[in-house]
Short mmCIF file of C-alpha atoms in Angstrom, two decimals:
data_model
loop_
_atom_site.label_atom_id
_atom_site.label_comp_id
_atom_site.label_asym_id
_atom_site.label_seq_id
_atom_site.Cartn_x
_atom_site.Cartn_y
_atom_site.Cartn_z
CA MET Y 30 108.28 103.77 85.85
CA ALA Y 31 108.03 104.19 89.52
CA GLY Y 32 111.27 102.61 90.38
CA ALA Y 33 113.27 104.17 87.59
CA ALA Y 34 116.80 105.50 88.03
CA VAL Y 35 117.96 109.11 87.21
CA LEU Y 36 121.35 108.41 85.76
CA ALA Y 37 123.77 105.54 85.48
CA GLY Y 38 126.41 105.09 88.14
CA ALA Y 39 127.77 102.41 90.41
CA ALA Y 40 129.91 101.45 93.48
CA VAL Y 41 132.56 99.13 94.86
CA PRO Y 42 133.20 97.30 98.14
CA VAL Y 43 135.23 99.09 100.72
CA ALA Y 44 137.26 98.55 103.83
CA THR Y 45 136.25 99.89 107.23
CA GLY Y 46 137.56 103.02 108.92
CA ARG Y 47 140.67 104.92 107.84
CA ALA Y 48 141.83 101.99 105.75
CA ALA Y 49 139.03 102.92 103.32
CA ALA Y 50 139.97 106.56 102.90
CA ALA Y 51 142.81 106.19 100.43
CA ASP Y 52 142.02 106.25 96.81
CA THR Y 53 141.71 102.65 95.54
CA ALA Y 54 140.53 100.83 92.39
CA GLY Y 55 138.43 98.57 94.73
CA THR Y 56 138.79 94.88 94.32
CA ALA Y 57 141.50 93.86 91.88
CA GLU Y 58 139.77 91.63 89.33
CA ALA Y 59 140.55 91.09 85.67
CA ALA Y 60 138.04 92.70 83.34
CA PRO Y 61 136.04 90.12 81.47
CA PHE Y 62 136.55 91.92 78.24
CA PRO Y 63 138.60 94.88 76.99
CA ALA Y 64 136.80 98.25 76.85
CA THR Y 65 134.98 98.52 73.65
CA SER Y 66 134.38 101.81 71.74
CA VAL Y 67 131.19 101.71 69.49
CA ARG Y 68 131.06 104.57 66.94
CA PRO Y 69 128.51 105.75 64.19
CA GLY Y 70 128.42 103.19 61.42
CA ASP Y 71 128.63 100.24 63.86
CA VAL Y 72 125.46 98.09 63.61
CA ARG Y 73 125.30 98.27 67.34
CA TYR Y 74 125.38 102.09 67.60
CA PRO Y 75 121.53 102.79 67.19
CA ASP Y 76 120.80 100.46 70.16
CA LEU Y 77 123.44 102.15 72.48
CA VAL Y 78 122.49 105.81 72.05
CA ARG Y 79 118.90 105.66 73.56
CA GLY Y 80 117.42 104.67 76.83
CA MET Y 81 113.93 103.43 77.73
CA ASN Y 82 112.30 106.90 77.01
CA GLN Y 83 112.38 107.24 73.33
CA ARG Y 84 112.04 110.89 73.44
CA TRP Y 85 115.79 111.00 74.15
CA THR Y 86 118.41 109.87 71.70
CA ALA Y 87 121.91 111.11 71.10
CA ARG Y 88 124.71 111.15 68.45
CA PRO Y 89 127.87 110.82 70.52
CA GLU Y 90 131.23 110.29 68.90
CA ASN Y 91 131.53 106.96 70.77
CA VAL Y 92 129.86 104.75 73.31
CA ARG Y 93 132.32 103.23 75.75
CA LEU Y 94 131.36 99.70 76.89
CA VAL Y 95 133.39 99.08 80.03
CA ALA Y 96 133.87 96.18 82.33
CA SER Y 97 135.94 97.44 85.21
CA SER Y 98 136.60 100.62 87.30
CA GLU Y 99 139.95 101.00 85.64
CA GLN Y 100 138.38 100.96 82.22
CA VAL Y 101 135.97 103.66 83.48
CA ARG Y 102 138.79 105.75 84.79
CA ASN Y 103 140.66 105.52 81.49
CA ALA Y 104 137.55 106.45 79.48
CA VAL Y 105 136.98 109.48 81.89
CA GLN Y 106 140.54 110.57 81.51
CA GLN Y 107 140.46 110.40 77.79
CA ALA Y 108 137.32 112.61 77.69
CA VAL Y 109 138.80 115.10 80.05
CA ASP Y 110 142.00 115.31 78.05
CA ALA Y 111 140.07 115.76 74.76
CA GLY Y 112 137.61 118.24 76.27
CA LYS Y 113 134.60 115.94 75.48
CA ARG Y 114 131.23 116.15 77.13
CA LEU Y 115 130.54 112.90 78.93
CA THR Y 116 127.47 111.16 80.31
CA VAL Y 117 126.93 107.64 81.95
CA ARG Y 118 124.37 104.92 81.43
CA SER Y 119 123.55 102.00 83.65
CA GLY Y 120 119.97 100.78 83.08
CA GLY Y 121 118.85 103.55 80.77
CA HIS Y 122 115.76 104.63 82.75
CA CYS Y 123 116.45 108.29 83.15
CA TYR Y 124 113.17 110.15 82.68
CA GLU Y 125 114.87 113.28 81.18
CA ASP Y 126 117.70 113.78 78.60
CA PHE Y 127 120.46 113.86 81.12
CA VAL Y 128 122.26 110.86 79.47
CA PHE Y 129 121.16 111.23 75.88
CA ASN Y 130 121.10 114.65 74.28
CA HIS Y 131 122.68 116.49 71.37
CA ALA Y 132 125.62 118.04 73.36
CA ILE Y 133 126.95 114.62 74.54
CA GLU Y 134 130.17 113.38 72.81
CA THR Y 135 130.93 110.24 74.89
CA VAL Y 136 128.69 107.84 76.76
CA ILE Y 137 130.11 105.39 79.26
CA ASP Y 138 127.91 102.41 79.19
CA LEU Y 139 127.97 100.44 82.56
CA SER Y 140 125.44 97.80 81.46
CA GLU Y 141 127.98 94.91 81.39
CA MET Y 142 129.21 95.65 84.97
CA THR Y 143 126.76 93.42 86.69
CA THR Y 144 128.63 91.68 89.52
CA VAL Y 145 126.74 90.92 92.76
CA ARG Y 146 128.73 89.22 95.36
CA TYR Y 147 129.63 89.00 99.01
CA ASP Y 148 132.91 90.80 99.77
CA GLU Y 149 134.48 88.89 102.63
CA GLN Y 150 137.18 91.61 103.24
CA ARG Y 151 134.60 94.37 103.78
CA SER Y 152 131.69 92.22 105.31
CA ALA Y 153 129.39 93.85 102.79
CA PHE Y 154 127.69 92.98 99.55
CA GLU Y 155 129.37 94.43 96.41
CA VAL Y 156 126.98 95.36 93.58
CA GLU Y 157 128.38 96.93 90.30
CA ALA Y 158 126.62 99.88 88.90
CA GLY Y 159 125.21 98.14 85.77
CA ALA Y 160 123.40 95.38 87.61
CA THR Y 161 119.65 95.67 87.34
CA LEU Y 162 117.32 95.26 90.29
CA THR Y 163 116.21 91.82 89.21
CA GLU Y 164 119.87 90.58 89.09
CA VAL Y 165 120.42 92.15 92.54
CA TYR Y 166 117.32 90.65 94.17
CA GLU Y 167 117.96 87.14 92.60
CA ARG Y 168 121.52 86.82 93.71
CA LEU Y 169 121.18 88.28 97.09
CA TYR Y 170 118.11 86.26 97.95
CA LYS Y 171 118.83 82.83 96.40
CA VAL Y 172 122.32 82.80 97.52
CA TYR Y 173 122.30 84.60 100.91
CA GLY Y 174 118.63 84.95 101.85
CA VAL Y 175 118.74 88.78 102.17
CA VAL Y 176 117.51 91.87 100.24
CA VAL Y 177 117.93 95.55 99.75
CA PRO Y 178 114.63 97.48 99.70
CA GLY Y 179 114.87 98.73 96.11
CA GLY Y 180 112.40 99.45 93.30
CA VAL Y 181 109.82 97.39 91.39
CA CYS Y 182 110.84 97.61 87.80
CA TYR Y 183 113.05 94.59 86.83
CA SER Y 184 115.37 96.50 84.37
CA VAL Y 185 116.33 99.61 86.34
CA GLY Y 186 120.05 99.80 86.82
CA VAL Y 187 121.21 100.26 90.48
CA GLY Y 188 123.70 102.93 89.44
CA GLY Y 189 121.16 105.89 89.40
CA HIS Y 190 118.44 104.16 91.41
CA VAL Y 191 120.57 104.03 94.54
CA SER Y 192 122.18 107.45 94.18
CA GLY Y 193 118.81 109.13 93.99
CA GLY Y 194 117.46 107.40 97.22
CA GLY Y 195 115.72 104.30 95.87
CA TRP Y 196 112.03 103.71 96.87
CA GLY Y 197 110.45 100.22 96.65
CA MET Y 198 107.76 97.83 97.91
CA LEU Y 199 109.51 97.08 101.21
CA CYS Y 200 110.12 100.75 101.99
CA ARG Y 201 107.71 100.97 104.97
CA ARG Y 202 109.40 97.93 106.50
CA ASP Y 203 113.04 98.43 105.70
CA GLY Y 204 113.34 102.04 104.52
CA LEU Y 205 115.14 103.27 101.44
CA ILE Y 206 117.80 101.41 99.71
CA VAL Y 207 120.26 104.02 100.63
CA ASP Y 208 119.58 103.41 104.36
CA HIS Y 209 121.60 100.18 103.80
CA LEU Y 210 124.44 101.73 101.71
CA TYR Y 211 127.81 101.16 103.33
CA ALA Y 212 130.18 102.30 100.66
CA VAL Y 213 130.35 103.66 97.16
CA GLU Y 214 133.24 103.53 94.51
CA VAL Y 215 133.35 106.64 92.31
CA VAL Y 216 135.59 107.82 89.47
CA VAL Y 217 136.10 111.46 90.18
CA VAL Y 218 137.98 114.29 88.42
CA ASP Y 219 140.09 116.48 90.62
CA ALA Y 220 141.12 120.13 90.25
CA ARG Y 221 144.20 119.07 88.18
CA ARG Y 222 141.79 117.26 85.74
CA ARG Y 223 143.00 113.96 86.86
CA ALA Y 224 140.55 111.07 86.90
CA ARG Y 225 140.90 108.77 89.84
CA VAL Y 226 139.03 105.99 91.65
CA VAL Y 227 137.86 106.69 95.17
CA VAL Y 228 136.07 104.60 97.72
CA ALA Y 229 133.96 106.36 100.40
CA THR Y 230 132.27 104.67 103.32
CA ARG Y 231 129.87 105.71 105.97
CA GLU Y 232 132.47 105.18 108.72
CA PRO Y 233 132.58 108.30 110.96
CA ASP Y 234 136.41 108.56 110.52
CA ASP Y 235 136.49 108.09 106.74
CA PRO Y 236 137.78 111.42 105.35
CA HIS Y 237 135.87 110.75 102.20
CA ARG Y 238 132.61 110.23 104.06
CA GLU Y 239 130.96 113.21 102.43
CA LEU Y 240 131.24 111.54 98.99
CA TRP Y 241 129.33 108.65 100.46
CA TRP Y 242 126.70 110.87 101.89
CA ALA Y 243 126.27 112.69 98.63
CA HIS Y 244 125.26 109.35 96.95
CA THR Y 245 122.64 108.61 99.57
CA GLY Y 246 120.06 110.74 97.59
CA GLY Y 247 121.98 113.31 95.81
CA GLY Y 248 121.18 111.92 92.39
CA GLY Y 249 123.13 110.54 89.53
CA GLY Y 250 125.57 112.25 87.31
CA ASN Y 251 126.62 114.85 89.90
CA PHE Y 252 129.94 114.01 91.39
CA GLY Y 253 131.58 111.26 89.24
CA VAL Y 254 130.91 107.79 87.73
CA VAL Y 255 129.71 105.41 90.28
CA THR Y 256 131.22 102.02 89.53
CA ARG Y 257 130.23 99.93 92.63
CA TYR Y 258 128.21 100.05 95.82
CA TRP Y 259 128.48 97.97 98.94
CA PHE Y 260 125.52 97.36 101.21
CA ARG Y 261 125.40 96.40 104.91
CA SER Y 262 122.71 97.54 107.25
CA PRO Y 263 123.59 100.00 110.00
CA GLY Y 264 124.06 98.13 113.12
CA ALA Y 265 124.79 94.80 111.50
CA THR Y 266 127.78 93.13 113.00
CA GLY Y 267 129.82 89.96 112.26
CA THR Y 268 130.74 88.33 109.04
CA ALA Y 269 127.81 85.90 108.39
CA PRO Y 270 126.30 87.27 105.14
CA GLY Y 271 122.89 86.32 106.07
CA SER Y 272 122.91 88.76 109.03
CA LEU Y 273 124.17 91.79 107.26
CA LEU Y 274 120.91 92.89 105.40
CA PRO Y 275 117.18 92.59 106.00
CA LYS Y 276 115.55 89.24 105.10
CA PRO Y 277 112.53 89.66 102.91
CA PRO Y 278 109.21 88.24 104.19
CA ALA Y 279 109.09 84.56 103.35
CA GLU Y 280 105.70 85.17 101.85
CA VAL Y 281 103.43 88.15 100.96
CA LEU Y 282 99.77 88.77 100.29
CA LEU Y 283 99.08 90.47 96.90
CA SER Y 284 95.79 92.10 96.35
CA ALA Y 285 94.63 93.90 93.21
CA VAL Y 286 91.20 95.55 93.02
CA SER Y 287 89.54 98.10 90.84
CA TRP Y 288 86.60 100.49 90.62
CA PRO Y 289 84.88 100.97 87.19
CA TRP Y 290 85.20 104.61 85.94
CA GLU Y 291 81.69 104.51 84.47
CA LYS Y 292 80.21 104.33 87.97
CA MET Y 293 82.61 106.64 89.71
CA THR Y 294 81.19 110.08 90.35
CA GLN Y 295 83.37 112.96 91.52
CA GLN Y 296 82.20 112.35 95.02
CA ALA Y 297 83.11 108.64 94.92
CA VAL Y 298 86.62 109.40 93.51
CA SER Y 299 87.12 112.16 96.15
CA ARG Y 300 86.10 109.74 98.95
CA LEU Y 301 88.43 106.98 97.61
CA VAL Y 302 91.48 109.25 97.39
CA ARG Y 303 90.67 110.99 100.77
CA ASN Y 304 90.42 107.43 102.39
CA TYR Y 305 93.81 106.43 100.94
CA GLY Y 306 95.46 109.63 102.08
CA ALA Y 307 93.92 109.62 105.62
CA TRP Y 308 95.00 106.02 106.16
CA HIS Y 309 98.58 106.83 105.23
CA GLU Y 310 98.63 109.99 107.25
CA ALA Y 311 97.44 108.05 110.27
CA HIS Y 312 100.16 105.28 109.70
CA SER Y 313 103.11 107.55 108.65
CA ALA Y 314 105.14 106.75 111.75
CA ALA Y 315 107.26 103.51 112.15
CA GLY Y 316 106.46 100.77 114.62
CA GLY Y 317 102.88 99.86 113.93
CA PRO Y 318 101.32 96.60 112.65
CA TYR Y 319 101.15 97.99 109.10
CA ASP Y 320 104.94 98.57 108.58
CA GLY Y 321 104.78 95.63 106.18
CA LEU Y 322 102.12 97.00 103.93
CA VAL Y 323 102.64 99.09 100.83
CA ALA Y 324 99.82 100.20 98.42
CA ASN Y 325 99.72 101.92 95.00
CA LEU Y 326 96.43 103.70 94.12
CA SER Y 327 96.39 104.09 90.28
CA LEU Y 328 94.18 107.11 89.27
CA ASN Y 329 94.15 106.25 85.63
CA HIS Y 330 92.53 108.50 83.01
CA ARG Y 331 88.96 107.69 82.53
CA SER Y 332 89.77 106.17 79.05
CA ASN Y 333 91.52 103.35 80.94
CA GLY Y 334 88.16 102.19 82.29
CA GLN Y 335 89.30 101.50 85.81
CA ILE Y 336 90.95 102.94 88.93
CA GLY Y 337 93.15 100.36 90.52
CA LEU Y 338 94.65 99.64 93.98
CA LEU Y 339 97.56 97.18 94.24
CA THR Y 340 98.53 96.21 97.82
CA GLN Y 341 101.51 94.06 99.06
CA MET Y 342 101.43 92.84 102.66
CA ASP Y 343 103.95 91.00 104.71
CA ALA Y 344 102.15 87.58 105.11
CA THR Y 345 104.26 86.46 108.04
CA LEU Y 346 102.84 89.15 110.49
CA PRO Y 347 100.27 87.99 112.94
CA ASP Y 348 96.77 88.27 111.36
CA ALA Y 349 98.19 89.54 108.03
CA ARG Y 350 95.03 88.75 106.20
CA GLY Y 351 92.87 90.48 108.71
CA LEU Y 352 95.14 93.55 108.62
CA LEU Y 353 95.00 93.60 104.85
CA ASP Y 354 91.23 93.07 104.76
CA ALA Y 355 90.80 96.00 107.31
CA PHE Y 356 93.03 98.17 105.11
CA LEU Y 357 90.87 97.52 102.03
CA ARG Y 358 87.66 98.27 104.01
CA SER Y 359 89.05 101.55 105.15
CA VAL Y 360 90.06 102.69 101.68
CA SER Y 361 86.75 101.56 100.29
CA ASP Y 362 84.63 103.12 103.07
CA GLY Y 363 81.87 105.32 101.84
CA VAL Y 364 82.93 105.09 98.06
CA GLY Y 365 79.54 103.61 97.25
CA VAL Y 366 80.87 101.51 94.34
CA PRO Y 367 81.98 97.97 94.94
CA HIS Y 368 85.45 97.11 93.84
CA GLY Y 369 86.15 94.14 91.62
CA ALA Y 370 89.00 92.56 89.67
CA VAL Y 371 91.72 94.46 87.87
CA THR Y 372 91.15 93.72 84.24
CA SER Y 373 92.99 96.65 82.58
CA ALA Y 374 96.70 97.45 82.47
CA MET Y 375 97.63 100.40 84.65
CA GLY Y 376 100.95 101.99 85.20
CA GLU Y 377 103.63 99.44 85.71
CA HIS Y 378 101.23 96.57 86.05
CA GLY Y 379 99.00 94.59 83.63
CA PRO Y 380 95.57 92.95 84.26
CA MET Y 381 95.68 91.03 87.47
CA PRO Y 382 92.08 89.51 87.84
CA GLU Y 383 93.42 86.52 89.82
CA PHE Y 384 94.31 88.90 92.71
CA ALA Y 385 90.72 90.26 93.28
CA THR Y 386 90.96 87.96 96.33
CA PRO Y 387 94.25 88.37 98.14
CA ARG Y 388 96.73 85.54 97.23
CA ARG Y 389 99.64 84.41 99.30
CA LEU Y 390 102.92 84.07 97.30
CA PRO Y 391 106.62 83.54 98.14
CA TRP Y 392 108.36 86.88 98.18
CA LEU Y 393 110.72 86.33 95.22
CA GLN Y 394 107.80 84.96 93.09
CA ALA Y 395 105.82 88.09 93.92
CA THR Y 396 108.73 90.38 93.11
CA ARG Y 397 109.29 88.67 89.89
CA TYR Y 398 105.55 88.91 88.98
CA LEU Y 399 105.33 92.69 89.86
CA GLY Y 400 108.49 93.47 87.91
CA VAL Y 401 107.36 92.20 84.55
CA THR Y 402 103.71 92.10 84.57
CA ASN Y 403 102.96 94.87 82.25
CA SER Y 404 104.19 95.44 78.60
CA VAL Y 405 105.01 99.07 79.48
CA LEU Y 406 108.00 97.73 81.42
CA VAL Y 407 109.30 95.68 78.52
CA ASP Y 408 108.32 98.01 75.59
CA PRO Y 409 111.48 99.66 74.23
CA THR Y 410 109.38 101.96 71.88
CA LEU Y 411 107.58 104.09 74.37
CA ARG Y 412 107.84 107.84 74.96
CA GLY Y 413 106.95 109.28 78.31
CA ASP Y 414 106.85 112.25 80.74
CA HIS Y 415 106.77 112.40 84.50
CA LYS Y 416 106.27 114.61 87.56
CA SER Y 417 106.26 114.04 91.24
CA ALA Y 418 105.21 115.21 94.74
CA TYR Y 419 105.68 114.11 98.34
CA MET Y 420 102.57 114.44 100.72
CA ARG Y 421 102.97 114.95 104.39
CA ARG Y 422 99.33 115.07 104.96
CA ASN Y 423 96.16 114.16 102.97
CA LEU Y 424 95.41 115.84 99.64
CA PRO Y 425 93.11 118.92 100.01
CA GLU Y 426 89.70 118.59 98.57
CA GLN Y 427 90.47 121.16 95.91
CA GLN Y 428 93.44 119.23 94.65
CA ILE Y 429 91.46 116.02 94.35
CA ALA Y 430 88.71 117.94 92.38
CA THR Y 431 91.32 119.19 90.06
CA MET Y 432 92.72 115.76 89.52
CA TYR Y 433 89.27 114.53 88.79
CA ARG Y 434 88.75 117.21 86.15
CA HIS Y 435 91.79 116.32 84.30
CA LEU Y 436 91.42 112.60 84.60
CA THR Y 437 87.94 112.87 83.05
CA ARG Y 438 88.70 115.34 80.27
CA THR Y 439 87.06 114.25 76.93
CA ASP Y 440 89.55 116.24 74.76
CA PHE Y 441 92.24 113.85 75.88
CA ALA Y 442 92.30 110.12 75.92
CA ASN Y 443 95.32 107.89 76.95
CA PRO Y 444 94.84 104.84 79.03
CA ASN Y 445 98.46 105.12 80.16
CA ALA Y 446 98.01 108.58 81.69
CA MET Y 447 97.68 108.53 85.45
CA VAL Y 448 98.42 109.84 88.82
CA LEU Y 449 99.93 107.17 91.04
CA LEU Y 450 99.71 107.36 94.73
CA SER Y 451 102.39 105.17 96.55
CA SER Y 452 102.92 104.34 100.23
CA TYR Y 453 105.72 106.02 101.97
CA GLY Y 454 106.51 106.67 105.60
CA ALA Y 455 107.06 104.08 108.54
CA ALA Y 456 110.65 103.06 108.36
CA VAL Y 457 111.50 105.70 105.77
CA ASN Y 458 110.45 108.24 108.31
CA SER Y 459 112.63 106.80 111.16
CA VAL Y 460 115.71 108.42 109.49
CA SER Y 461 116.41 112.09 110.06
CA ARG Y 462 116.16 114.54 107.13
CA THR Y 463 119.89 115.15 107.15
CA ALA Y 464 121.32 111.75 107.92
CA THR Y 465 121.26 111.03 104.19
CA ALA Y 466 120.92 113.26 101.28
CA SER Y 467 117.35 111.94 100.82
CA VAL Y 468 115.64 114.74 102.69
CA HIS Y 469 111.98 113.58 102.35
CA ARG Y 470 111.66 111.87 105.76
CA ASP Y 471 108.37 112.98 107.00
CA SER Y 472 105.97 112.10 104.14
CA ALA Y 473 103.02 109.70 104.30
CA PHE Y 474 102.87 108.89 100.60
CA LYS Y 475 104.20 110.20 97.23
CA LEU Y 476 102.69 110.98 93.79
CA LEU Y 477 103.92 110.13 90.33
CA TYR Y 478 102.06 111.96 87.54
CA GLN Y 479 102.90 110.15 84.24
CA THR Y 480 101.94 109.41 80.80
CA TYR Y 481 103.29 107.05 78.03
CA TRP Y 482 102.67 107.10 74.29
CA HIS Y 483 104.32 105.78 71.14
CA SER Y 484 104.43 108.37 68.44
CA ALA Y 485 106.36 111.75 68.27
CA ASP Y 486 103.03 113.14 66.82
CA GLU Y 487 101.57 112.69 70.26
CA ASP Y 488 104.21 114.48 72.18
CA ALA Y 489 102.38 117.85 72.36
CA VAL Y 490 99.06 116.52 73.57
CA ASN Y 491 100.59 114.26 76.25
CA ILE Y 492 103.15 116.76 77.55
CA GLY Y 493 100.36 119.37 77.53
CA TRP Y 494 97.95 117.17 79.59
CA LEU Y 495 100.69 116.34 82.18
CA ARG Y 496 101.67 119.97 82.65
CA GLY Y 497 97.98 120.89 82.87
CA ILE Y 498 97.07 118.50 85.67
CA TYR Y 499 100.31 119.19 87.57
CA GLU Y 500 100.32 122.90 87.46
CA ASP Y 501 96.61 123.24 88.20
CA VAL Y 502 96.83 120.85 91.27
CA TYR Y 503 99.65 123.02 92.67
CA ALA Y 504 98.22 126.38 91.36
CA ARG Y 505 98.26 127.94 94.86
CA THR Y 506 101.91 127.35 95.18
CA GLY Y 507 102.96 128.47 91.71
CA GLY Y 508 102.51 125.19 89.83
CA VAL Y 509 104.83 122.91 91.93
CA PRO Y 510 104.51 121.13 95.25
CA VAL Y 511 106.45 123.71 97.46
CA SER Y 512 107.06 122.35 100.98
CA ASP Y 513 104.29 123.29 103.36
CA ASP Y 514 102.07 121.49 105.80
CA HIS Y 515 100.70 119.12 103.13
CA THR Y 516 103.44 118.80 100.46
CA ASP Y 517 107.23 118.38 100.53
CA GLY Y 518 108.72 118.88 97.15
CA CYS Y 519 109.78 116.37 94.37
CA TYR Y 520 111.54 113.05 93.98
CA VAL Y 521 115.03 113.36 92.31
CA ASN Y 522 114.64 109.96 90.75
CA TYR Y 523 111.63 111.15 88.81
CA PRO Y 524 113.47 114.14 87.35
CA ASP Y 525 111.42 116.96 85.74
CA ILE Y 526 113.28 119.67 83.65
CA ASP Y 527 110.11 121.80 83.83
CA LEU Y 528 111.00 122.64 87.35
CA ASN Y 529 113.86 124.73 86.07
CA ASP Y 530 111.56 126.90 83.90
CA PRO Y 531 109.99 129.93 85.58
CA ARG Y 532 107.11 129.77 83.06
CA ARG Y 533 106.17 126.23 84.59
CA ASN Y 534 107.57 126.70 88.16
CA ARG Y 535 106.23 130.16 89.19
CA SER Y 536 106.68 129.55 92.85
CA GLY Y 537 110.00 131.28 93.32
CA THR Y 538 111.29 128.08 94.93
CA PRO Y 539 114.24 126.56 92.94
CA TRP Y 540 114.15 123.04 91.71
CA THR Y 541 117.17 122.40 94.01
CA THR Y 542 115.04 123.06 97.17
CA LEU Y 543 112.08 120.86 95.75
CA TYR Y 544 114.51 118.02 95.37
CA TYR Y 545 116.87 118.41 98.21
CA GLY Y 546 115.48 120.89 100.82
CA GLU Y 547 118.01 121.98 103.35
CA ASN Y 548 120.49 119.51 102.25
CA TYR Y 549 121.35 121.20 99.00
CA PRO Y 550 124.12 123.49 100.46
CA ARG Y 551 125.89 120.35 101.76
CA LEU Y 552 125.64 118.74 98.35
CA GLN Y 553 127.10 121.75 96.82
CA ARG Y 554 130.14 121.54 99.12
CA ALA Y 555 130.52 117.91 98.08
CA LYS Y 556 130.44 119.02 94.44
CA ALA Y 557 133.19 121.59 95.14
CA THR Y 558 135.36 118.90 96.82
CA TRP Y 559 134.87 115.96 94.36
CA ASP Y 560 134.03 117.63 90.99
CA PRO Y 561 135.64 121.20 91.37
CA THR Y 562 135.75 121.64 87.49
CA ASP Y 563 132.06 120.73 86.98
CA PHE Y 564 133.10 118.06 84.62
CA PHE Y 565 130.02 115.93 85.41
CA ARG Y 566 126.91 118.01 84.72
CA HIS Y 567 123.49 117.78 83.18
CA GLY Y 568 120.30 119.74 83.12
CA GLN Y 569 119.61 119.29 86.85
CA SER Y 570 123.07 118.51 88.28
CA VAL Y 571 124.21 119.89 91.60
CA ARG Y 572 125.81 123.16 90.96
CA LEU Y 573 129.09 124.37 92.37
CA PRO Y 574 128.74 126.90 95.36
CA GLY Y 575 127.85 130.35 94.18
CA PHE Y 576 125.75 129.04 91.12
#
């Protein structure tokens, strides 16, 4: 799922300046329930040892359901003292087995830590790590009229979504969710193997500031257990809650159109993809009339029946409908096949025939609709695999031809197999590559290669298809999107363990560079400071310096 989180984590409100630098348990609030340990044999256990991707399950000795930062600290300390491997879950959307695998002995489950409130002391919005994106959007908007520009999927937990950077449908207008992150609360383990709660802010004089920076795109499960985040936009002043974060558009225009595969030649598909890429390359800088537009082009496998384009446009902009119509004409130019209604499910979204003509909707209504419109998002039985790439410039013709060949293969048929092209750039690109840990700040759009299926018997064919299309598209650079004039690595919130494997990644460029670029050494230094014993680790966790 395009907005999925890597690992669970969370954060807590924080004071400004040096007052925030001291270790703290955050806001002192009574936990709504005592920490609960669920063990094998408990009827709840099978539901608590798996996430959304049913390829990954675990048999931990216990799952710790927690309700406060202090309960998290206690659970971490007990695992440290007992020498137990520990992972963390918030929303359960991790694409890889970083939370649930055979080596894990304790899972900390943050799903009941869901507070979303305004913290008057800190003049920032406190969001606990287990809150889902829908819970965050509903509370912030209905009570305060503001928003954070996070992902689409309703059930993604903020813990890992934020720490990995957080892309969403308002990104071109408002940037990434981490661009509005003020502070983070983390349970860390020091060199003396003592668990403690630390709050780190973006304040220049906060001695813990590097811990904040590491959570602005460094990924989940690397430095500690995030228990809370606080959000306030840079430059926001005063104490009025409605002025401290962006206000979403009062209304948006939604458009969903499709092209029938049966009429799409290779030339037509190539023209469609090149049009999409050229438009985004031309509009990758911030400040233009299209900052309020985000579009997802779904290149579904031919067995789906359709290729789809979903577009959301800020309807409050002058001549918004005219701008949207011009965008659709630009993408359709020269394709030679008229577009019609979306009548098939594709990616995160179901059939949307009512949006063949753009419709104006209130922002929250549109956000709710997009978050739950497809059974893929609410089906707890699916298995999946995913890969990613950032595009600085348009896709080369050879890469488009390779996609076409794999999307039209007759020896493989899965309507849920696809390449999703998603808007990037504009406000995202107005932040420097090193200001946050999210290094991909000069891209025009990004790609998500994904496939979903139900049975373990289908694992090999689906994983094989995904590896085949991905490695063939990037054959010139060793099977992965090495940074060059066109591509710029991979998205850490779409983790892909194949990047570690020299049989799959033959580029000589390590996965750390693909995810983090020049920011990786700084993340390693943060790791050495805040997790010097490497207690928090998984298949693609930040390594200590020297490793």
